[in-house]
Structure formats: structure tokens, C-alpha cells
């Protein structure tokens, strides 16, 4: 099942991650995943099917140009 997220909602959740007490926020988009804290002491990369996080896995809010969907 595919859903579309409101861009502002997604960016608000990421901005408020401290307030909602999230260690990290991660999501998948077009067979790639993005994480707000690609730190292996916080999140195990194996949960995402990789041995280690790469720079391209870092969530970058400036790259969200429209409402993301699958």
C-alpha cells in the first residue's frame, strides 16, 4: 500500500524529534532509506539491511521538494 505524506507534516516531525523523544527518524523512499541520525551507536544499520550507514543515508530536509510518496 502506498501513501502520500504531507511535506510540512514530515518536516515538522523531523524538526520536533527532541520534543517527541525520538532517537532517530527513518523512512524509505523509492528503495532508498534516509535517517536523521546515521550514528551506529544510536541505530543498528543492520535494521536497514546494510553493514554501515553511508553519507547518502543522511536525511536532508532541503531535498524534500514535494509531498513524498512511494
JSON list of C-alpha atoms in Angstrom, two decimals:
[
{"chain": "A", "resi": 1, "resn": "UNK", "atom": "CA", "xyz": [0.00, 0.00, 0.00]},
{"chain": "A", "resi": 2, "resn": "UNK", "atom": "CA", "xyz": [1.29, 3.44, -0.89]},
{"chain": "A", "resi": 3, "resn": "UNK", "atom": "CA", "xyz": [0.55, 6.66, 0.98]},
{"chain": "A", "resi": 4, "resn": "UNK", "atom": "CA", "xyz": [1.47, 10.26, 0.39]},
{"chain": "A", "resi": 5, "resn": "UNK", "atom": "CA", "xyz": [2.81, 12.30, 3.29]},
{"chain": "A", "resi": 6, "resn": "UNK", "atom": "CA", "xyz": [2.24, 16.00, 3.60]},
{"chain": "A", "resi": 7, "resn": "UNK", "atom": "CA", "xyz": [5.67, 17.61, 3.22]},
{"chain": "A", "resi": 8, "resn": "UNK", "atom": "CA", "xyz": [5.06, 20.07, 6.06]},
{"chain": "A", "resi": 9, "resn": "UNK", "atom": "CA", "xyz": [3.98, 17.23, 8.39]},
{"chain": "A", "resi": 10, "resn": "UNK", "atom": "CA", "xyz": [7.15, 15.27, 7.65]},
{"chain": "A", "resi": 11, "resn": "UNK", "atom": "CA", "xyz": [9.42, 18.27, 8.17]},
{"chain": "A", "resi": 12, "resn": "UNK", "atom": "CA", "xyz": [7.57, 19.21, 11.38]},
{"chain": "A", "resi": 13, "resn": "UNK", "atom": "CA", "xyz": [8.07, 15.70, 12.82]},
{"chain": "A", "resi": 14, "resn": "UNK", "atom": "CA", "xyz": [11.78, 15.82, 11.99]},
{"chain": "A", "resi": 15, "resn": "UNK", "atom": "CA", "xyz": [12.13, 19.30, 13.48]},
{"chain": "A", "resi": 16, "resn": "UNK", "atom": "CA", "xyz": [10.37, 18.18, 16.70]},
{"chain": "A", "resi": 17, "resn": "UNK", "atom": "CA", "xyz": [12.30, 14.92, 17.17]},
{"chain": "A", "resi": 18, "resn": "UNK", "atom": "CA", "xyz": [13.69, 16.09, 20.53]},
{"chain": "A", "resi": 19, "resn": "UNK", "atom": "CA", "xyz": [10.21, 17.05, 21.72]},
{"chain": "A", "resi": 20, "resn": "UNK", "atom": "CA", "xyz": [8.77, 13.68, 20.77]},
{"chain": "A", "resi": 21, "resn": "UNK", "atom": "CA", "xyz": [11.84, 11.99, 22.26]},
{"chain": "A", "resi": 22, "resn": "UNK", "atom": "CA", "xyz": [12.87, 10.15, 19.10]},
{"chain": "A", "resi": 23, "resn": "UNK", "atom": "CA", "xyz": [16.44, 8.89, 18.92]},
{"chain": "A", "resi": 24, "resn": "UNK", "atom": "CA", "xyz": [16.12, 8.98, 15.16]},
{"chain": "A", "resi": 25, "resn": "UNK", "atom": "CA", "xyz": [13.51, 9.16, 12.43]},
{"chain": "A", "resi": 26, "resn": "UNK", "atom": "CA", "xyz": [13.93, 6.99, 9.37]},
{"chain": "A", "resi": 27, "resn": "UNK", "atom": "CA", "xyz": [11.96, 6.33, 6.25]},
{"chain": "A", "resi": 28, "resn": "UNK", "atom": "CA", "xyz": [12.17, 4.59, 2.92]},
{"chain": "A", "resi": 29, "resn": "UNK", "atom": "CA", "xyz": [11.62, 6.31, -0.39]},
{"chain": "A", "resi": 30, "resn": "UNK", "atom": "CA", "xyz": [11.99, 4.59, -3.76]},
{"chain": "A", "resi": 31, "resn": "UNK", "atom": "CA", "xyz": [14.03, 1.69, -2.38]},
{"chain": "A", "resi": 32, "resn": "UNK", "atom": "CA", "xyz": [16.43, 4.00, -0.52]},
{"chain": "A", "resi": 33, "resn": "UNK", "atom": "CA", "xyz": [16.30, 4.84, 3.15]},
{"chain": "A", "resi": 34, "resn": "UNK", "atom": "CA", "xyz": [17.04, 8.04, 4.98]},
{"chain": "A", "resi": 35, "resn": "UNK", "atom": "CA", "xyz": [17.74, 8.53, 8.68]},
{"chain": "A", "resi": 36, "resn": "UNK", "atom": "CA", "xyz": [18.04, 11.70, 10.75]},
{"chain": "A", "resi": 37, "resn": "UNK", "atom": "CA", "xyz": [20.85, 10.28, 12.90]},
{"chain": "A", "resi": 38, "resn": "UNK", "atom": "CA", "xyz": [23.04, 7.86, 10.92]},
{"chain": "A", "resi": 39, "resn": "UNK", "atom": "CA", "xyz": [25.01, 7.05, 14.05]},
{"chain": "A", "resi": 40, "resn": "UNK", "atom": "CA", "xyz": [25.71, 3.38, 14.63]},
{"chain": "A", "resi": 41, "resn": "UNK", "atom": "CA", "xyz": [25.64, 3.82, 18.41]},
{"chain": "A", "resi": 42, "resn": "UNK", "atom": "CA", "xyz": [22.04, 5.05, 18.13]},
{"chain": "A", "resi": 43, "resn": "UNK", "atom": "CA", "xyz": [20.66, 2.83, 15.36]},
{"chain": "A", "resi": 44, "resn": "UNK", "atom": "CA", "xyz": [21.93, -0.52, 14.14]},
{"chain": "A", "resi": 45, "resn": "UNK", "atom": "CA", "xyz": [22.49, -0.31, 10.37]},
{"chain": "A", "resi": 46, "resn": "UNK", "atom": "CA", "xyz": [21.57, -3.98, 10.07]},
{"chain": "A", "resi": 47, "resn": "UNK", "atom": "CA", "xyz": [17.97, -2.98, 10.86]},
{"chain": "A", "resi": 48, "resn": "UNK", "atom": "CA", "xyz": [18.05, -1.33, 7.44]},
{"chain": "A", "resi": 49, "resn": "UNK", "atom": "CA", "xyz": [19.82, -4.19, 5.69]},
{"chain": "A", "resi": 50, "resn": "UNK", "atom": "CA", "xyz": [23.24, -2.55, 5.43]},
{"chain": "A", "resi": 51, "resn": "UNK", "atom": "CA", "xyz": [26.55, -3.07, 7.19]},
{"chain": "A", "resi": 52, "resn": "UNK", "atom": "CA", "xyz": [27.14, 0.62, 7.83]},
{"chain": "A", "resi": 53, "resn": "UNK", "atom": "CA", "xyz": [25.50, 3.97, 7.16]},
{"chain": "A", "resi": 54, "resn": "UNK", "atom": "CA", "xyz": [26.69, 5.99, 4.19]},
{"chain": "A", "resi": 55, "resn": "UNK", "atom": "CA", "xyz": [26.53, 9.78, 3.72]},
{"chain": "A", "resi": 56, "resn": "UNK", "atom": "CA", "xyz": [23.67, 9.37, 1.26]},
{"chain": "A", "resi": 57, "resn": "UNK", "atom": "CA", "xyz": [21.55, 7.86, 4.06]},
{"chain": "A", "resi": 58, "resn": "UNK", "atom": "CA", "xyz": [21.53, 11.16, 5.98]},
{"chain": "A", "resi": 59, "resn": "UNK", "atom": "CA", "xyz": [18.09, 12.78, 5.84]},
{"chain": "A", "resi": 60, "resn": "UNK", "atom": "CA", "xyz": [18.36, 16.25, 4.33]},
{"chain": "A", "resi": 61, "resn": "UNK", "atom": "CA", "xyz": [15.17, 18.33, 4.69]},
{"chain": "A", "resi": 62, "resn": "UNK", "atom": "CA", "xyz": [16.27, 20.69, 1.89]},
{"chain": "A", "resi": 63, "resn": "UNK", "atom": "CA", "xyz": [15.93, 17.82, -0.58]},
{"chain": "A", "resi": 64, "resn": "UNK", "atom": "CA", "xyz": [12.23, 17.28, 0.20]},
{"chain": "A", "resi": 65, "resn": "UNK", "atom": "CA", "xyz": [10.69, 19.25, -2.64]},
{"chain": "A", "resi": 66, "resn": "UNK", "atom": "CA", "xyz": [7.11, 17.97, -2.57]},
{"chain": "A", "resi": 67, "resn": "UNK", "atom": "CA", "xyz": [4.84, 15.60, -0.70]},
{"chain": "A", "resi": 68, "resn": "UNK", "atom": "CA", "xyz": [6.73, 12.28, -0.62]},
{"chain": "A", "resi": 69, "resn": "UNK", "atom": "CA", "xyz": [5.06, 9.00, -1.53]},
{"chain": "A", "resi": 70, "resn": "UNK", "atom": "CA", "xyz": [6.17, 5.54, -2.50]}
]
